[in-house]
Amino acid sequence: MRVPPLKPVPPSPRCSPHPQYHRLANGITAIVTPNLGADIVAARLFLRAGSAEEAPEERGLAHLMTATLTKGTAQRSALALATAVESLGVGFGIDVTHDYWVMSLKAVGEDFPTVLNLAAEVLRSPTFPEAELELERRMALHLLQSQREQVFSLALNSLNGALYGSHGYSHSSVGSVASLPHLDRAQVQAFYDRQVRPEQLIVSLAGNFTTEQALAWVEASLGDWRSAAPQATLANPNLPLPPPPPPQWLTQVHPSQQVMLMLGYRVPGVMDPAYVPLKLLCAYLGNGMSSHLFVQLRERQGLAYDVSAFYPTRALGSALVAYGGTAPEKAPIALRALHRELHTLSQEPLTAAVVANLQRKVLGQYLLGQQTNEQLAHLFGWYEVLGLGLGFDQTFQDRVMAQTAAALWTVAQTHLQAPLVSVVGPEATIEMLTAAWATMS
């Protein structure tokens, strides 16, 4: 019996209401998504600033600032804040990335106004206690030191340095071992003063409420917030990324009996038309156990114990990276195989059936990521902070469905030709890999 070829399936319409965009008088952006399915309200408070805006000597300031925001305010101590949050049994956390930082809130409907008021207090009047700052500094340094013992982190840090040069994307959002010990409370306070301002804030809410309720909550907790000083000039604004670097061979000797092989390409970021094709190509290479690299290098050839690919969504530019962890004796063969699979993408197009499968996979995962109020609040706030706007939700789905094998091949030919390679492993293995790479490049 002949099985008909698989055809792309268009995305189903969204069941929940579309998000609504509002601007408060003080410049705060509010994105409101009523979703009456459960009595849970989630919010994401995004700031249009991140660790990429740190000057080299400031690396780690964004992390220290966000880590200590909840460690004391003008009204409460760290213990009092923690007690207030725990007594409500709610979710409350802060994360920083290169392009933005975000505060996450979640509570049942009747408790949410109280939680939002706590978040507003943390945003508007943090005290950055010296003892808490020192504790967070020690923890950040310990994390960075521990990464020096991990072959994946070593390979990625080396690769990022070559891919991004002096730009902020080149370093961890946690900071650097060189700069963290020298950062003081005055610098953290100054960093807060220039970043945390109402006109930089996006409040995205999703949950069991009416639009009027949600806007009233935001207005009551944050509507009277005004910046105490004029907008300051950032010490190191998001400068354009340097030009893409030439191919490089990067090596680090490490005594581990694991070898990390990592190939990376500087590629455009989320604003570029190549973003969606690159997302599909990355999914083809390394999204789950059915992905091409996993099947070819691990399942069929047994060359790697860990193999995948990733393409971070970033505002200014990004990298598509494929990697494999392997044993020293398999490393030269694994490097050849990994390089061959990546090289093939730019030499011949994928089949229409493979592209159709990729479209279903990427769209299915995308829509599954919109099932909860937390996911909805994050998605729409994330699009806004990246400068994409709320319409990108549907635009992304439409662009996924519009891709063809020829379009993906064109993007691969343009962006996936000459990789930078970062390898970490024992000295003897590095020597063998260097000799092997000389015959491939």
Short mmCIF file of N, CA, C and O in Angstrom, two decimals, residues 312-371:
data_model
loop_
_atom_site.label_atom_id
_atom_site.label_comp_id
_atom_site.label_asym_id
_atom_site.label_seq_id
_atom_site.Cartn_x
_atom_site.Cartn_y
_atom_site.Cartn_z
N PRO A 312 20.39 30.25 20.12
CA PRO A 312 19.71 31.14 21.06
C PRO A 312 19.01 32.30 20.34
O PRO A 312 19.52 32.85 19.37
N THR A 313 17.82 32.65 20.82
CA THR A 313 17.09 33.80 20.29
C THR A 313 17.65 35.06 20.93
O THR A 313 17.48 35.28 22.13
N ARG A 314 18.31 35.88 20.13
CA ARG A 314 18.92 37.11 20.63
C ARG A 314 18.57 38.27 19.70
O ARG A 314 18.29 38.07 18.51
N ALA A 315 18.62 39.47 20.25
CA ALA A 315 18.16 40.64 19.52
C ALA A 315 19.11 41.04 18.40
O ALA A 315 18.68 41.34 17.29
N LEU A 316 20.40 41.08 18.66
CA LEU A 316 21.34 41.69 17.73
C LEU A 316 22.01 40.71 16.79
O LEU A 316 22.49 41.09 15.73
N GLY A 317 22.09 39.48 17.15
CA GLY A 317 22.78 38.46 16.37
C GLY A 317 22.94 37.24 17.25
O GLY A 317 22.75 37.31 18.47
N SER A 318 23.30 36.12 16.67
CA SER A 318 23.37 34.91 17.46
C SER A 318 24.39 33.95 16.86
O SER A 318 25.21 34.34 16.03
N ALA A 319 24.31 32.71 17.27
CA ALA A 319 25.18 31.66 16.76
C ALA A 319 24.40 30.36 16.69
O ALA A 319 23.59 30.07 17.58
N LEU A 320 24.64 29.59 15.66
CA LEU A 320 24.13 28.23 15.60
C LEU A 320 25.29 27.32 15.94
O LEU A 320 26.34 27.37 15.29
N VAL A 321 25.11 26.51 16.97
CA VAL A 321 26.20 25.70 17.51
C VAL A 321 25.76 24.23 17.54
O VAL A 321 24.68 23.92 18.03
N ALA A 322 26.61 23.36 17.03
CA ALA A 322 26.41 21.92 17.14
C ALA A 322 27.56 21.34 17.95
O ALA A 322 28.70 21.79 17.83
N TYR A 323 27.25 20.35 18.79
CA TYR A 323 28.31 19.83 19.65
C TYR A 323 28.13 18.33 19.86
O TYR A 323 27.04 17.77 19.67
N GLY A 324 29.21 17.71 20.25
CA GLY A 324 29.18 16.30 20.59
C GLY A 324 30.21 16.01 21.67
O GLY A 324 31.34 16.50 21.62
N GLY A 325 29.80 15.23 22.67
CA GLY A 325 30.72 14.77 23.70
C GLY A 325 31.07 13.32 23.42
O GLY A 325 30.18 12.49 23.17
N THR A 326 32.34 12.98 23.45
CA THR A 326 32.75 11.64 23.05
C THR A 326 33.96 11.19 23.85
O THR A 326 34.53 11.94 24.65
N ALA A 327 34.36 9.94 23.62
CA ALA A 327 35.56 9.38 24.26
C ALA A 327 36.79 9.75 23.44
O ALA A 327 36.70 9.93 22.23
N PRO A 328 37.97 9.86 24.07
CA PRO A 328 39.18 10.26 23.34
C PRO A 328 39.46 9.41 22.12
O PRO A 328 39.82 9.94 21.06
N GLU A 329 39.30 8.09 22.23
CA GLU A 329 39.64 7.23 21.10
C GLU A 329 38.69 7.40 19.91
O GLU A 329 39.02 7.05 18.77
N LYS A 330 37.50 7.95 20.14
CA LYS A 330 36.53 8.16 19.06
C LYS A 330 36.54 9.59 18.54
O LYS A 330 35.86 9.90 17.55
N ALA A 331 37.29 10.46 19.19
CA ALA A 331 37.18 11.89 18.90
C ALA A 331 37.50 12.25 17.45
O ALA A 331 36.73 13.02 16.83
N PRO A 332 38.60 11.77 16.84
CA PRO A 332 38.87 12.17 15.44
C PRO A 332 37.76 11.74 14.47
O PRO A 332 37.36 12.52 13.59
N ILE A 333 37.25 10.51 14.63
CA ILE A 333 36.17 10.05 13.76
C ILE A 333 34.90 10.86 14.02
O ILE A 333 34.17 11.21 13.08
N ALA A 334 34.62 11.14 15.29
CA ALA A 334 33.42 11.90 15.63
C ALA A 334 33.50 13.32 15.07
O ALA A 334 32.49 13.87 14.60
N LEU A 335 34.68 13.94 15.11
CA LEU A 335 34.83 15.28 14.55
C LEU A 335 34.57 15.28 13.05
O LEU A 335 33.87 16.16 12.53
N ARG A 336 35.10 14.28 12.36
CA ARG A 336 34.86 14.18 10.92
C ARG A 336 33.36 14.00 10.63
O ARG A 336 32.82 14.63 9.72
N ALA A 337 32.71 13.17 11.41
CA ALA A 337 31.29 12.91 11.18
C ALA A 337 30.44 14.15 11.47
O ALA A 337 29.52 14.49 10.71
N LEU A 338 30.75 14.84 12.55
CA LEU A 338 29.99 16.04 12.90
C LEU A 338 30.18 17.11 11.84
O LEU A 338 29.21 17.75 11.39
N HIS A 339 31.42 17.31 11.41
CA HIS A 339 31.68 18.30 10.37
C HIS A 339 30.99 17.92 9.06
O HIS A 339 30.43 18.78 8.36
N ARG A 340 31.02 16.65 8.72
CA ARG A 340 30.39 16.20 7.48
C ARG A 340 28.89 16.48 7.47
O ARG A 340 28.33 16.96 6.47
N GLU A 341 28.22 16.20 8.58
CA GLU A 341 26.78 16.42 8.63
C GLU A 341 26.43 17.90 8.51
O GLU A 341 25.45 18.27 7.85
N LEU A 342 27.22 18.76 9.12
CA LEU A 342 26.97 20.20 9.02
C LEU A 342 27.30 20.70 7.62
O LEU A 342 26.56 21.52 7.05
N HIS A 343 28.40 20.23 7.07
CA HIS A 343 28.80 20.65 5.73
C HIS A 343 27.74 20.27 4.69
O HIS A 343 27.47 21.03 3.75
N THR A 344 27.13 19.12 4.87
CA THR A 344 26.14 18.63 3.91
C THR A 344 24.94 19.57 3.81
O THR A 344 24.33 19.70 2.73
N LEU A 345 24.60 20.26 4.91
CA LEU A 345 23.45 21.17 4.89
C LEU A 345 23.61 22.26 3.83
O LEU A 345 22.63 22.71 3.24
N SER A 346 24.83 22.72 3.61
CA SER A 346 25.05 23.78 2.63
C SER A 346 25.35 23.23 1.24
O SER A 346 25.50 24.01 0.30
N GLN A 347 25.46 21.91 1.12
CA GLN A 347 25.80 21.30 -0.18
C GLN A 347 24.59 20.73 -0.91
O GLN A 347 24.59 20.64 -2.13
N GLU A 348 23.58 20.34 -0.17
CA GLU A 348 22.39 19.78 -0.82
C GLU A 348 21.16 20.07 0.03
O GLU A 348 21.23 20.09 1.26
N PRO A 349 20.01 20.32 -0.60
CA PRO A 349 18.81 20.68 0.17
C PRO A 349 18.21 19.47 0.87
O PRO A 349 18.39 18.32 0.46
N LEU A 350 17.48 19.75 1.92
CA LEU A 350 16.68 18.73 2.57
C LEU A 350 15.52 18.35 1.65
O LEU A 350 15.14 19.12 0.75
N THR A 351 14.93 17.21 1.87
CA THR A 351 13.77 16.82 1.06
C THR A 351 12.53 17.55 1.56
O THR A 351 12.46 18.02 2.69
N ALA A 352 11.53 17.62 0.69
CA ALA A 352 10.27 18.26 1.06
C ALA A 352 9.61 17.56 2.24
O ALA A 352 9.00 18.20 3.11
N ALA A 353 9.72 16.22 2.29
CA ALA A 353 9.12 15.47 3.39
C ALA A 353 9.80 15.80 4.71
O ALA A 353 9.14 15.94 5.75
N VAL A 354 11.13 15.95 4.69
CA VAL A 354 11.85 16.31 5.92
C VAL A 354 11.44 17.70 6.39
O VAL A 354 11.21 17.95 7.58
N VAL A 355 11.32 18.63 5.45
CA VAL A 355 10.91 20.00 5.81
C VAL A 355 9.50 20.00 6.40
O VAL A 355 9.22 20.68 7.39
N ALA A 356 8.59 19.22 5.81
CA ALA A 356 7.23 19.14 6.34
C ALA A 356 7.23 18.60 7.77
O ALA A 356 6.48 19.09 8.64
N ASN A 357 8.04 17.59 8.03
CA ASN A 357 8.15 17.06 9.39
C ASN A 357 8.69 18.11 10.35
O ASN A 357 8.23 18.22 11.49
N LEU A 358 9.69 18.87 9.90
CA LEU A 358 10.26 19.92 10.73
C LEU A 358 9.21 20.98 11.05
O LEU A 358 9.13 21.46 12.19
N GLN A 359 8.42 21.35 10.08
CA GLN A 359 7.38 22.36 10.31
C GLN A 359 6.39 21.89 11.37
O GLN A 359 6.01 22.64 12.28
N ARG A 360 5.95 20.65 11.26
CA ARG A 360 5.02 20.12 12.27
C ARG A 360 5.66 20.08 13.64
O ARG A 360 5.03 20.40 14.65
N LYS A 361 6.90 19.65 13.69
CA LYS A 361 7.60 19.52 14.97
C LYS A 361 7.78 20.87 15.65
O LYS A 361 7.46 21.04 16.84
N VAL A 362 8.28 21.85 14.88
CA VAL A 362 8.54 23.17 15.46
C VAL A 362 7.23 23.85 15.87
O VAL A 362 7.12 24.42 16.96
N LEU A 363 6.22 23.78 15.02
CA LEU A 363 4.94 24.40 15.36
C LEU A 363 4.27 23.69 16.53
O LEU A 363 3.67 24.33 17.40
N GLY A 364 4.35 22.36 16.55
CA GLY A 364 3.75 21.63 17.66
C GLY A 364 4.38 22.01 18.99
O GLY A 364 3.68 22.25 19.98
N GLN A 365 5.70 22.07 19.02
CA GLN A 365 6.38 22.46 20.26
C GLN A 365 6.06 23.91 20.63
O GLN A 365 5.90 24.23 21.81
N TYR A 366 5.96 24.76 19.63
CA TYR A 366 5.64 26.17 19.88
C TYR A 366 4.26 26.31 20.52
O TYR A 366 4.09 27.03 21.52
N LEU A 367 3.27 25.63 19.95
CA LEU A 367 1.91 25.74 20.48
C LEU A 367 1.77 25.06 21.84
O LEU A 367 1.00 25.52 22.70
N LEU A 368 2.51 23.98 22.07
CA LEU A 368 2.51 23.35 23.39
C LEU A 368 3.11 24.26 24.46
O LEU A 368 2.84 24.10 25.64
N GLY A 369 3.94 25.20 24.02
CA GLY A 369 4.53 26.16 24.95
C GLY A 369 3.62 27.32 25.29
O GLY A 369 4.07 28.31 25.87
N GLN A 370 2.34 27.21 24.94
CA GLN A 370 1.38 28.28 25.23
C GLN A 370 0.16 27.73 25.98
O GLN A 370 -0.95 28.24 25.84
N GLN A 371 0.37 26.72 26.78
CA GLN A 371 -0.76 26.05 27.44
C GLN A 371 -1.08 26.63 28.81
O GLN A 371 -2.19 26.45 29.32
#
